[in-house]
Amino acid sequence: MLRVLAVDDEEPALGELLYLLRADPRVRTAEGVGDAAAALRRIGRALDSGPDGEDGIDVVFLDIHMPGLTGLDVARLLADFARPPLVVFVTAHEGFALQAFDLQAVDYVLKPVRRERLAEAVRRVHGLAHAAPAPAPAAPEQIPVELGGVTRFVAVDDIAYVEAHGDYARLHTDHGSHLVRIPLSTLEERWADRGFVRIHRSHLVSVGRITELRVDGGATSVRLGDTDLAVSRRHARHLRDLLTRRAGG
């Protein structure tokens, strides 16, 4: 069973969160503190105690906006430890999901917290906490997307291509598309070592998803499943060379 620390500077929100956590049969203990400084002191005792000690903490449910240090600051500090507790963000703000993703949060729960949504977050934490005594090995990289107030996580390996929408990007998978607030250029840099390549100012594609390369009258295009995408002159030669090298082993 899980040992939980909940952190929120708003007492009613903290009380409601603790009530829901304590009602979950997978939670053994749920403590609450009202600011980041108190949270760090409590987490420090847990780290000194060790994961199996009486003061151990398995997961921290963190609000983001708090006086002084924010929940994001706390998560960054925890990332420096060898075996920190898992982190779930609980916030009224949708705009920090990407930072949470970068900090390897287990989940991102939006306020007002619904019992069913919190139970899903606890389920994820419970699965990771009991997967192995050591920190879980790196899972397939995921990116959070918002769908009607619910944060879902899309595996990067499931993305066939990405389409630019100003400061946003649309992720295209086999099962649909998702709009995220992140520029295409940022994803291009972040996913270069995951096999994504820029083929046009508007498109980033997973090279492994390309099934055809076509050259017709000087115009180059690629096919990914049932989708055809134009390749700009600027990127055509690099893409052809890359596909040739991959084909050659």
Coordinates of N, CA and C in Angstrom, one line a residue:
M1 N 0.8 -1.2 0.0 CA 0.0 0.0 0.0 C 0.9 1.3 0.0
L2 N 0.3 2.3 -0.5 CA 1.1 3.5 -0.8 C 1.1 4.5 0.4
R3 N 2.3 5.1 0.6 CA 2.5 6.2 1.6 C 2.5 7.5 0.8
V4 N 1.6 8.4 1.1 CA 1.4 9.5 0.3 C 1.6 10.8 1.0
L5 N 2.2 11.8 0.4 CA 2.3 13.2 0.9 C 1.6 14.1 -0.1
A6 N 0.6 14.8 0.4 CA -0.1 15.8 -0.4 C 0.3 17.2 -0.1
V7 N 0.5 18.1 -1.1 CA 1.0 19.4 -0.8 C 0.1 20.4 -1.6
D8 N -0.5 21.3 -0.8 CA -1.4 22.3 -1.4 C -1.5 23.4 -0.4
D9 N -1.4 24.7 -0.8 CA -1.4 25.8 0.1 C -2.9 26.2 0.4
E10 N -3.9 25.7 -0.3 CA -5.3 26.0 -0.1 C -5.9 24.9 0.8
E11 N -6.2 25.3 2.0 CA -6.6 24.2 3.0 C -7.9 23.4 2.5
P12 N -8.9 24.0 1.9 CA -10.1 23.2 1.5 C -9.7 22.2 0.4
A13 N -8.8 22.6 -0.5 CA -8.4 21.7 -1.6 C -7.5 20.6 -1.0
L14 N -6.7 20.9 -0.1 CA -5.8 19.9 0.6 C -6.7 18.9 1.3
G15 N -7.7 19.4 2.1 CA -8.6 18.6 2.8 C -9.4 17.6 1.9
E16 N -9.9 18.1 0.8 CA -10.6 17.3 -0.1 C -9.7 16.2 -0.7
L17 N -8.5 16.6 -1.1 CA -7.6 15.6 -1.7 C -7.2 14.5 -0.7
L18 N -6.9 14.9 0.5 CA -6.6 13.9 1.5 C -7.8 13.0 1.8
Y19 N -9.0 13.5 1.8 CA -10.2 12.7 2.0 C -10.3 11.6 0.9
L20 N -10.1 12.0 -0.3 CA -10.2 11.1 -1.4 C -9.1 10.1 -1.4
L21 N -7.9 10.5 -1.1 CA -6.8 9.6 -1.0 C -7.0 8.6 0.1
R22 N -7.4 9.0 1.2 CA -7.5 8.1 2.4 C -8.7 7.1 2.1
A23 N -9.6 7.4 1.2 CA -10.7 6.5 0.9 C -10.3 5.4 -0.1
D24 N -9.1 5.6 -0.7 CA -8.6 4.6 -1.7 C -8.0 3.4 -1.0
P25 N -8.4 2.2 -1.2 CA -7.8 1.0 -0.5 C -6.3 0.8 -0.8
R26 N -5.8 1.4 -1.9 CA -4.4 1.2 -2.2 C -3.5 2.2 -1.4
V27 N -4.1 3.1 -0.7 CA -3.3 4.1 0.1 C -3.3 3.7 1.6
R28 N -2.1 3.5 2.1 CA -1.9 3.2 3.5 C -2.0 4.4 4.4
T29 N -1.2 5.4 4.1 CA -1.2 6.7 4.8 C -1.2 7.8 3.9
A30 N -1.8 8.9 4.3 CA -1.9 10.2 3.5 C -1.7 11.3 4.4
E31 N -0.5 12.0 4.3 CA -0.3 13.2 5.1 C -0.4 14.4 4.2
G32 N -0.6 15.6 4.8 CA -0.8 16.8 4.1 C 0.1 17.9 4.7
V33 N 0.6 18.8 3.8 CA 1.3 20.0 4.2 C 0.9 21.1 3.3
G34 N 1.1 22.4 3.8 CA 0.5 23.5 3.1 C 1.5 24.3 2.3
D35 N 2.8 24.0 2.2 CA 3.7 24.7 1.4 C 4.9 23.9 1.0
A36 N 5.7 24.4 0.1 CA 6.8 23.6 -0.5 C 7.9 23.4 0.6
A37 N 8.1 24.4 1.4 CA 9.2 24.2 2.4 C 8.9 23.1 3.4
A38 N 7.7 23.0 3.8 CA 7.2 21.9 4.7 C 7.3 20.6 4.0
A39 N 7.0 20.6 2.7 CA 7.0 19.4 1.9 C 8.5 18.9 1.8
L40 N 9.4 19.8 1.6 CA 10.8 19.4 1.4 C 11.4 18.9 2.7
R41 N 11.0 19.5 3.8 CA 11.4 18.9 5.1 C 10.9 17.5 5.4
R42 N 9.6 17.3 5.0 CA 9.0 16.0 5.2 C 9.7 15.0 4.3
I43 N 9.9 15.4 3.0 CA 10.5 14.5 2.0 C 12.0 14.2 2.5
G44 N 12.7 15.2 3.0 CA 14.0 15.0 3.5 C 14.1 13.9 4.6
R45 N 13.1 13.9 5.5 CA 13.0 12.8 6.5 C 12.8 11.4 5.8
A46 N 11.9 11.5 4.8 CA 11.6 10.2 4.1 C 12.9 9.7 3.4
L47 N 13.7 10.6 2.8 CA 14.9 10.1 2.1 C 15.9 9.6 3.1
D48 N 16.0 10.3 4.2 CA 16.9 9.8 5.3 C 16.5 8.4 5.8
S49 N 15.2 8.2 5.9 CA 14.7 7.0 6.4 C 14.9 5.8 5.4
G50 N 14.9 6.2 4.1 CA 15.0 5.1 3.1 C 13.6 4.7 2.6
P51 N 13.6 4.0 1.5 CA 12.2 3.6 0.9 C 11.5 2.6 1.8
D52 N 12.2 1.9 2.6 CA 11.6 0.9 3.5 C 11.5 1.3 5.0
G53 N 11.9 2.6 5.2 CA 11.9 3.1 6.6 C 10.5 3.5 7.0
E54 N 10.3 3.8 8.3 CA 9.0 4.1 8.8 C 8.6 5.5 8.4
D55 N 9.5 6.4 8.0 CA 9.1 7.7 7.5 C 9.1 7.8 6.0
G56 N 9.2 6.6 5.3 CA 9.2 6.6 3.8 C 8.0 7.2 3.2
I57 N 8.2 7.7 2.0 CA 7.1 8.3 1.1 C 7.2 7.7 -0.2
D58 N 6.1 7.1 -0.8 CA 6.1 6.6 -2.1 C 5.8 7.6 -3.2
V59 N 4.9 8.5 -2.9 CA 4.5 9.5 -3.9 C 4.1 10.8 -3.3
V60 N 4.4 11.9 -4.0 CA 4.0 13.2 -3.6 C 3.0 13.7 -4.6
F61 N 1.8 14.1 -4.1 CA 0.8 14.8 -4.9 C 1.0 16.3 -4.7
L62 N 1.4 17.0 -5.8 CA 1.9 18.4 -5.7 C 1.0 19.4 -6.4
D63 N 0.6 20.4 -5.7 CA 0.0 21.5 -6.3 C 1.1 22.3 -7.0
I64 N 0.8 23.1 -8.0 CA 1.9 23.8 -8.8 C 2.0 25.2 -8.2
H65 N 0.9 26.0 -8.2 CA 1.0 27.4 -7.7 C 0.9 27.5 -6.2
M66 N 2.1 27.8 -5.6 CA 2.1 27.9 -4.1 C 3.1 29.1 -3.8
P67 N 2.9 29.8 -2.7 CA 3.9 30.8 -2.3 C 5.3 30.3 -2.2
G68 N 6.2 31.1 -2.6 CA 7.6 30.7 -2.5 C 7.9 29.7 -3.6
L69 N 8.5 28.5 -3.3 CA 8.7 27.5 -4.3 C 7.5 26.9 -4.8
T70 N 7.4 26.7 -6.1 CA 6.3 26.1 -6.8 C 6.4 24.6 -6.7
G71 N 5.3 23.9 -7.1 CA 5.4 22.4 -7.2 C 6.4 22.0 -8.2
L72 N 6.6 22.7 -9.3 CA 7.6 22.4 -10.3 C 9.0 22.5 -9.7
D73 N 9.2 23.5 -8.9 CA 10.5 23.7 -8.3 C 10.8 22.5 -7.4
V74 N 9.8 22.1 -6.6 CA 10.0 20.9 -5.7 C 10.4 19.7 -6.6
A75 N 9.7 19.5 -7.7 CA 9.9 18.3 -8.5 C 11.3 18.3 -9.1
R76 N 11.8 19.5 -9.5 CA 13.2 19.6 -10.0 C 14.2 19.3 -8.9
L77 N 14.0 19.7 -7.7 CA 14.9 19.4 -6.6 C 14.9 17.9 -6.3
L78 N 13.7 17.3 -6.4 CA 13.6 15.8 -6.2 C 14.4 15.0 -7.2
A79 N 14.4 15.6 -8.4 CA 15.0 14.8 -9.6 C 16.5 14.6 -9.3
D80 N 17.1 15.4 -8.4 CA 18.6 15.3 -8.2 C 18.9 14.1 -7.2
F81 N 17.9 13.5 -6.6 CA 18.1 12.4 -5.7 C 18.1 11.1 -6.4
A82 N 18.8 10.1 -5.9 CA 18.9 8.8 -6.5 C 17.6 8.1 -6.5
R83 N 16.9 8.1 -5.4 CA 15.6 7.3 -5.3 C 14.5 8.2 -4.7
P84 N 14.1 9.2 -5.5 CA 13.0 10.1 -4.9 C 11.7 9.5 -5.0
P85 N 10.7 10.0 -4.2 CA 9.3 9.5 -4.4 C 8.8 9.9 -5.8
L86 N 7.8 9.2 -6.2 CA 7.1 9.5 -7.4 C 6.3 10.8 -7.3
V87 N 6.0 11.5 -8.4 CA 5.3 12.8 -8.3 C 4.1 12.7 -9.2
V88 N 3.0 13.2 -8.6 CA 1.8 13.5 -9.4 C 1.4 15.0 -9.2
F89 N 1.2 15.7 -10.2 CA 0.8 17.1 -10.1 C -0.7 17.2 -10.0
V90 N -1.2 18.1 -9.1 CA -2.6 18.3 -9.0 C -2.8 19.8 -9.1
T91 N -3.4 20.3 -10.1 CA -3.4 21.8 -10.4 C -4.7 22.2 -11.1
A92 N -5.0 23.5 -11.0 CA -6.2 24.0 -11.7 C -5.7 24.5 -13.1
H93 N -4.5 24.5 -13.4 CA -3.9 25.1 -14.6 C -3.5 24.0 -15.6
E94 N -4.0 24.1 -16.8 CA -3.7 23.1 -17.9 C -2.3 23.3 -18.5
G95 N -1.8 24.6 -18.4 CA -0.7 25.0 -19.2 C 0.7 24.4 -18.8
F96 N 0.7 23.7 -17.7 CA 2.0 23.2 -17.2 C 2.2 21.7 -17.4
A97 N 1.4 21.1 -18.2 CA 1.5 19.7 -18.5 C 2.8 19.3 -19.2
L98 N 3.3 20.2 -20.0 CA 4.6 19.9 -20.7 C 5.7 19.9 -19.8
Q99 N 5.8 20.9 -18.9 CA 6.8 20.9 -17.9 C 6.7 19.6 -17.0
A100 N 5.5 19.2 -16.6 CA 5.3 18.0 -15.8 C 5.9 16.8 -16.6
F101 N 5.6 16.7 -17.9 CA 6.1 15.7 -18.7 C 7.7 15.6 -18.7
D102 N 8.3 16.8 -18.8 CA 9.7 16.9 -18.8 C 10.3 16.5 -17.4
L103 N 9.6 16.7 -16.4 CA 10.0 16.3 -15.0 C 9.7 14.9 -14.7
Q104 N 9.2 14.1 -15.6 CA 8.8 12.7 -15.5 C 7.8 12.4 -14.4
A105 N 6.8 13.3 -14.3 CA 5.7 13.1 -13.4 C 4.9 11.9 -13.9
V106 N 4.4 11.1 -12.9 CA 3.5 10.0 -13.2 C 2.2 10.4 -13.8
D107 N 1.6 11.5 -13.4 CA 0.3 11.9 -13.9 C 0.2 13.4 -13.6
Y108 N -0.9 14.0 -14.2 CA -1.2 15.4 -14.1 C -2.7 15.5 -14.0
V109 N -3.2 15.8 -12.8 CA -4.6 15.8 -12.5 C -5.1 17.2 -12.3
L110 N -6.2 17.5 -13.0 CA -6.7 18.9 -13.0 C -7.8 19.0 -11.9
K111 N -7.8 20.2 -11.3 CA -8.8 20.5 -10.3 C -10.0 21.1 -11.0
P112 N -11.2 21.0 -10.5 CA -11.5 20.2 -9.2 C -11.3 18.7 -9.4
V113 N -10.7 18.1 -8.4 CA -10.3 16.7 -8.5 C -11.6 15.8 -8.5
R114 N -11.7 14.9 -9.5 CA -12.8 14.0 -9.5 C -12.3 12.6 -8.9
R115 N -13.1 12.0 -8.2 CA -12.7 10.7 -7.5 C -12.2 9.7 -8.5
E116 N -12.9 9.6 -9.7 CA -12.5 8.6 -10.7 C -11.1 8.9 -11.3
R117 N -10.9 10.2 -11.5 CA -9.6 10.6 -12.1 C -8.5 10.4 -11.1
L118 N -8.7 10.7 -9.8 CA -7.7 10.5 -8.8 C -7.4 9.0 -8.7
A119 N -8.4 8.2 -8.7 CA -8.2 6.8 -8.6 C -7.3 6.3 -9.8
E120 N -7.5 6.8 -11.0 CA -6.6 6.4 -12.1 C -5.2 6.8 -11.8
A121 N -4.9 8.0 -11.2 CA -3.6 8.4 -10.9 C -3.0 7.5 -9.8
V122 N -3.8 7.1 -8.8 CA -3.3 6.2 -7.8 C -3.0 4.9 -8.4
R123 N -3.8 4.4 -9.3 CA -3.5 3.1 -10.0 C -2.2 3.2 -10.7
R124 N -1.9 4.2 -11.4 CA -0.6 4.4 -12.1 C 0.6 4.3 -11.1
V125 N 0.4 5.1 -10.1 CA 1.5 5.1 -9.0 C 1.7 3.8 -8.4
H126 N 0.6 3.1 -8.1 CA 0.7 1.8 -7.4 C 1.4 0.8 -8.3
G127 N 1.1 0.9 -9.6 CA 1.7 -0.1 -10.6 C 3.2 0.2 -10.6
L128 N 3.7 1.5 -10.7 CA 5.1 1.8 -10.7 C 5.8 1.5 -9.4
A129 N 5.1 1.8 -8.3 CA 5.8 1.6 -7.0 C 6.0 0.1 -6.7
H130 N 5.2 -0.8 -7.3 CA 5.3 -2.2 -7.0 C 5.9 -3.0 -8.2
A131 N 6.4 -2.3 -9.2 CA 7.0 -2.9 -10.4 C 8.4 -3.5 -10.0
A132 N 9.1 -2.8 -9.2 CA 10.5 -3.2 -8.8 C 10.9 -2.4 -7.6
P133 N 11.9 -3.0 -6.9 CA 12.3 -2.2 -5.7 C 13.2 -1.0 -6.1
A134 N 13.8 -1.1 -7.3 CA 14.6 0.1 -7.8 C 13.6 1.0 -8.6
P135 N 14.1 2.2 -8.9 CA 13.3 3.0 -9.7 C 12.9 2.3 -11.1
A136 N 11.7 2.5 -11.5 CA 11.3 1.8 -12.7 C 12.2 2.2 -13.9
P137 N 12.6 1.3 -14.8 CA 13.3 1.7 -15.9 C 12.5 2.7 -16.8
A138 N 13.3 3.4 -17.6 CA 12.6 4.4 -18.4 C 11.5 3.8 -19.3
A139 N 10.3 4.3 -19.1 CA 9.2 3.8 -19.9 C 9.3 4.5 -21.3
P140 N 8.5 4.0 -22.3 CA 8.5 4.7 -23.6 C 8.1 6.1 -23.4
E141 N 8.8 7.0 -24.0 CA 8.5 8.4 -23.8 C 7.1 8.8 -24.2
Q142 N 6.5 9.6 -23.4 CA 5.1 10.0 -23.6 C 5.0 11.5 -23.6
I143 N 3.9 12.0 -24.2 CA 3.7 13.5 -24.2 C 2.2 13.7 -23.8
P144 N 2.0 14.6 -22.8 CA 0.6 14.8 -22.4 C -0.2 15.6 -23.3
V145 N -1.4 15.2 -23.5 CA -2.4 16.0 -24.4 C -3.7 16.2 -23.6
E146 N -4.3 17.3 -23.8 CA -5.6 17.6 -23.1 C -6.8 17.3 -24.0
L147 N -7.7 16.5 -23.4 CA -8.9 16.2 -24.1 C -10.1 16.5 -23.2
G148 N -10.8 17.6 -23.4 CA -12.0 17.9 -22.6 C -11.7 17.9 -21.1
G149 N -10.6 18.5 -20.8 CA -10.3 18.7 -19.4 C -9.6 17.4 -18.8
V150 N -9.3 16.4 -19.5 CA -8.7 15.2 -19.1 C -7.3 15.1 -19.8
T151 N -6.2 14.9 -19.0 CA -4.9 14.8 -19.5 C -4.6 13.3 -19.9
R152 N -4.3 13.1 -21.1 CA -3.9 11.7 -21.5 C -2.5 11.7 -22.0
F153 N -1.8 10.6 -22.0 CA -0.4 10.5 -22.4 C -0.3 9.7 -23.7
V154 N 0.3 10.3 -24.7 CA 0.4 9.6 -26.0 C 1.9 9.2 -26.1
A155 N 2.1 7.9 -26.4 CA 3.5 7.4 -26.6 C 4.1 8.0 -27.9
V156 N 5.3 8.5 -27.7 CA 6.0 9.1 -28.9 C 6.1 8.1 -30.0
D157 N 6.3 6.8 -29.7 CA 6.5 5.8 -30.7 C 5.2 5.6 -31.5
D158 N 4.0 6.1 -31.0 CA 2.8 5.9 -31.7 C 2.5 7.1 -32.7
I159 N 3.4 8.1 -32.7 CA 3.2 9.3 -33.5 C 3.8 9.0 -34.9
A160 N 3.0 9.2 -35.9 CA 3.5 9.0 -37.3 C 4.2 10.3 -37.8
Y161 N 3.5 11.4 -37.6 CA 4.0 12.7 -38.0 C 3.4 13.8 -37.2
V162 N 4.0 15.0 -37.3 CA 3.6 16.2 -36.5 C 3.4 17.3 -37.5
E163 N 2.4 18.1 -37.3 CA 2.0 19.2 -38.2 C 2.1 20.5 -37.4
A164 N 2.7 21.5 -37.9 CA 2.9 22.8 -37.3 C 1.6 23.6 -37.3
H165 N 1.2 24.2 -36.2 CA 0.1 25.1 -36.1 C 0.5 26.3 -35.3
G166 N 1.3 27.2 -35.8 CA 1.8 28.3 -35.1 C 2.7 27.9 -33.9
D167 N 2.3 28.3 -32.7 CA 3.0 27.9 -31.5 C 2.5 26.6 -31.0
Y168 N 1.6 25.9 -31.7 CA 1.1 24.6 -31.4 C 1.6 23.6 -32.4
A169 N 1.4 22.3 -32.1 CA 1.7 21.2 -33.0 C 0.6 20.2 -32.9
R170 N 0.2 19.6 -34.0 CA -0.8 18.6 -34.0 C -0.1 17.2 -34.2
L171 N -0.3 16.3 -33.3 CA 0.4 15.0 -33.3 C -0.6 14.0 -34.0
H172 N -0.1 13.4 -35.0 CA -1.0 12.4 -35.8 C -0.5 11.0 -35.5
T173 N -1.5 10.2 -35.0 CA -1.2 8.8 -34.7 C -2.2 8.0 -35.5
D174 N -2.1 6.6 -35.4 CA -2.9 5.7 -36.1 C -4.4 5.9 -35.7
H175 N -4.6 6.5 -34.5 CA -6.0 6.5 -34.0 C -6.6 7.9 -33.9
G176 N -5.9 8.9 -34.4 CA -6.4 10.2 -34.4 C -5.3 11.3 -34.3
S177 N -5.7 12.5 -33.9 CA -4.7 13.5 -33.8 C -5.0 14.3 -32.5
H178 N -3.9 15.0 -32.0 CA -4.0 15.7 -30.7 C -3.2 17.0 -30.9
L179 N -3.7 18.1 -30.4 CA -3.1 19.4 -30.5 C -2.4 19.7 -29.1
V180 N -1.1 20.0 -29.2 CA -0.3 20.4 -28.0 C 0.3 21.7 -28.2
R181 N 0.5 22.4 -27.0 CA 1.0 23.7 -27.1 C 2.5 23.7 -27.0
I182 N 3.2 23.4 -28.1 CA 4.6 23.3 -28.2 C 5.0 23.5 -29.7
P183 N 6.0 24.3 -30.0 CA 6.4 24.6 -31.4 C 7.0 23.3 -32.0
L184 N 6.8 23.2 -33.3 CA 7.4 22.1 -34.0 C 8.9 22.1 -33.9
S185 N 9.5 23.2 -33.9 CA 11.0 23.3 -33.8 C 11.5 22.6 -32.5
T186 N 10.7 22.8 -31.4 CA 11.1 22.2 -30.2 C 11.1 20.7 -30.2
L187 N 10.0 20.2 -30.8 CA 9.8 18.7 -31.0 C 10.9 18.2 -31.9
E188 N 11.2 18.9 -32.9 CA 12.3 18.5 -33.9 C 13.6 18.3 -33.1
E189 N 14.0 19.2 -32.3 CA 15.2 19.1 -31.5 C 15.1 17.9 -30.5
R190 N 14.0 17.8 -29.8 CA 13.9 16.9 -28.7 C 13.8 15.4 -29.2
W191 N 13.2 15.2 -30.4 CA 13.0 13.9 -30.9 C 13.9 13.5 -32.0
A192 N 15.0 14.2 -32.2 CA 15.9 13.9 -33.3 C 16.5 12.5 -33.1
D193 N 16.8 12.1 -31.9 CA 17.4 10.8 -31.6 C 16.4 9.7 -31.5
R194 N 15.1 10.1 -31.7 CA 14.0 9.1 -31.7 C 13.5 8.8 -33.2
G195 N 14.3 9.3 -34.2 CA 14.0 8.9 -35.5 C 13.0 9.9 -36.2
F196 N 12.8 11.1 -35.7 CA 12.0 12.1 -36.3 C 12.9 13.1 -37.1
V197 N 12.4 13.4 -38.3 CA 13.2 14.3 -39.2 C 12.2 15.3 -39.8
R198 N 12.7 16.5 -40.0 CA 11.9 17.6 -40.6 C 11.9 17.4 -42.1
I199 N 10.8 17.4 -42.7 CA 10.7 17.3 -44.2 C 10.1 18.6 -44.8
H200 N 9.6 19.5 -44.0 CA 9.0 20.7 -44.5 C 8.9 21.6 -43.3
R201 N 8.7 22.9 -43.6 CA 8.5 23.8 -42.5 C 7.3 23.5 -41.6
S202 N 6.4 22.7 -42.2 CA 5.1 22.4 -41.5 C 5.0 21.0 -41.0
H203 N 6.0 20.1 -41.3 CA 5.9 18.7 -41.0 C 7.2 18.1 -40.4
L204 N 7.0 17.3 -39.4 CA 8.1 16.5 -38.8 C 7.6 15.1 -38.9
V205 N 8.4 14.1 -39.4 CA 7.9 12.8 -39.6 C 8.8 11.8 -38.9
S206 N 8.2 10.6 -38.5 CA 8.9 9.5 -38.0 C 9.4 8.7 -39.2
V207 N 10.8 8.7 -39.3 CA 11.4 8.0 -40.5 C 10.9 6.6 -40.6
G208 N 10.8 5.9 -39.5 CA 10.4 4.5 -39.5 C 9.0 4.3 -40.1
R209 N 8.1 5.4 -40.1 CA 6.8 5.2 -40.6 C 6.7 5.5 -42.1
I210 N 7.8 5.9 -42.8 CA 7.8 6.2 -44.2 C 7.7 4.9 -45.0
T211 N 6.7 4.7 -45.8 CA 6.6 3.5 -46.6 C 7.0 3.8 -48.1
E212 N 7.0 5.0 -48.5 CA 7.3 5.4 -49.9 C 8.0 6.7 -50.0
L213 N 8.9 6.9 -50.9 CA 9.5 8.1 -51.2 C 9.3 8.3 -52.7
R214 N 8.7 9.4 -53.1 CA 8.3 9.7 -54.5 C 9.0 10.9 -55.0
V215 N 9.5 10.9 -56.2 CA 10.1 12.0 -56.9 C 9.4 12.1 -58.2
D216 N 8.7 13.2 -58.4 CA 7.9 13.4 -59.6 C 8.1 14.8 -60.2
G217 N 8.8 14.9 -61.3 CA 9.0 16.2 -61.9 C 9.8 17.2 -61.0
G218 N 10.6 16.7 -60.2 CA 11.4 17.5 -59.3 C 10.7 17.7 -57.9
A219 N 9.5 17.3 -57.8 CA 8.8 17.4 -56.5 C 8.9 16.1 -55.7
T220 N 9.3 16.2 -54.5 CA 9.5 15.0 -53.6 C 8.3 15.0 -52.6
S221 N 7.9 13.7 -52.3 CA 6.9 13.5 -51.3 C 7.1 12.2 -50.7
V222 N 6.5 12.0 -49.5 CA 6.6 10.7 -48.8 C 5.2 10.2 -48.5
R223 N 5.1 8.9 -48.3 CA 3.8 8.3 -47.9 C 4.0 7.6 -46.6
L224 N 3.1 7.9 -45.6 CA 3.1 7.3 -44.3 C 1.7 6.7 -44.2
G225 N 1.6 5.4 -44.4 CA 0.3 4.7 -44.4 C -0.6 5.2 -45.5
D226 N -1.7 5.9 -45.2 CA -2.6 6.5 -46.3 C -2.3 7.9 -46.5
T227 N -1.3 8.5 -45.9 CA -1.1 9.9 -45.9 C 0.1 10.3 -46.8
D228 N -0.1 11.2 -47.7 CA 1.0 11.8 -48.5 C 1.4 13.1 -48.0
L229 N 2.7 13.4 -47.9 CA 3.2 14.7 -47.4 C 4.3 15.2 -48.3
A230 N 4.2 16.4 -48.6 CA 5.3 17.0 -49.5 C 6.6 17.2 -48.7
V231 N 7.7 17.1 -49.5 CA 9.0 17.3 -48.9 C 9.6 18.6 -49.6
S232 N 10.0 19.5 -48.8 CA 10.5 20.8 -49.4 C 11.9 20.5 -50.1
R233 N 12.2 21.3 -51.0 CA 13.5 21.2 -51.7 C 14.7 21.3 -50.7
R234 N 14.5 22.1 -49.7 CA 15.5 22.3 -48.6 C 15.8 21.0 -47.9
H235 N 14.8 20.2 -47.7 CA 15.0 18.9 -46.9 C 15.1 17.7 -47.7
A236 N 14.8 17.8 -49.0 CA 14.7 16.5 -49.9 C 16.0 15.7 -49.9
R237 N 17.1 16.4 -50.1 CA 18.4 15.6 -50.3 C 18.8 14.9 -49.0
H238 N 18.6 15.7 -47.8 CA 18.9 15.1 -46.5 C 18.1 13.8 -46.3
L239 N 16.8 13.9 -46.6 CA 15.9 12.8 -46.4 C 16.2 11.6 -47.3
R240 N 16.5 11.9 -48.5 CA 16.9 10.8 -49.4 C 18.1 10.1 -48.9
D241 N 19.1 10.9 -48.5 CA 20.4 10.3 -48.0 C 20.1 9.5 -46.7
L242 N 19.2 10.0 -45.8 CA 18.9 9.3 -44.6 C 18.2 7.9 -44.9
L243 N 17.3 8.0 -45.8 CA 16.5 6.7 -46.1 C 17.4 5.7 -46.8
T244 N 18.4 6.2 -47.6 CA 19.3 5.3 -48.3 C 20.2 4.6 -47.3
R245 N 20.7 5.4 -46.3 CA 21.6 4.8 -45.3 C 20.8 3.8 -44.4
R246 N 19.6 4.1 -44.1 CA 18.8 3.2 -43.3 C 18.5 1.9 -44.1
A247 N 18.3 2.0 -45.4 CA 18.0 0.8 -46.2 C 19.3 -0.1 -46.3
G248 N 20.4 0.6 -46.3 CA 21.7 -0.1 -46.4 C 22.1 -0.7 -45.1
G249 N 21.4 -0.6 -44.1 CA 21.7 -1.2 -42.8 C 22.6 -0.3 -41.9

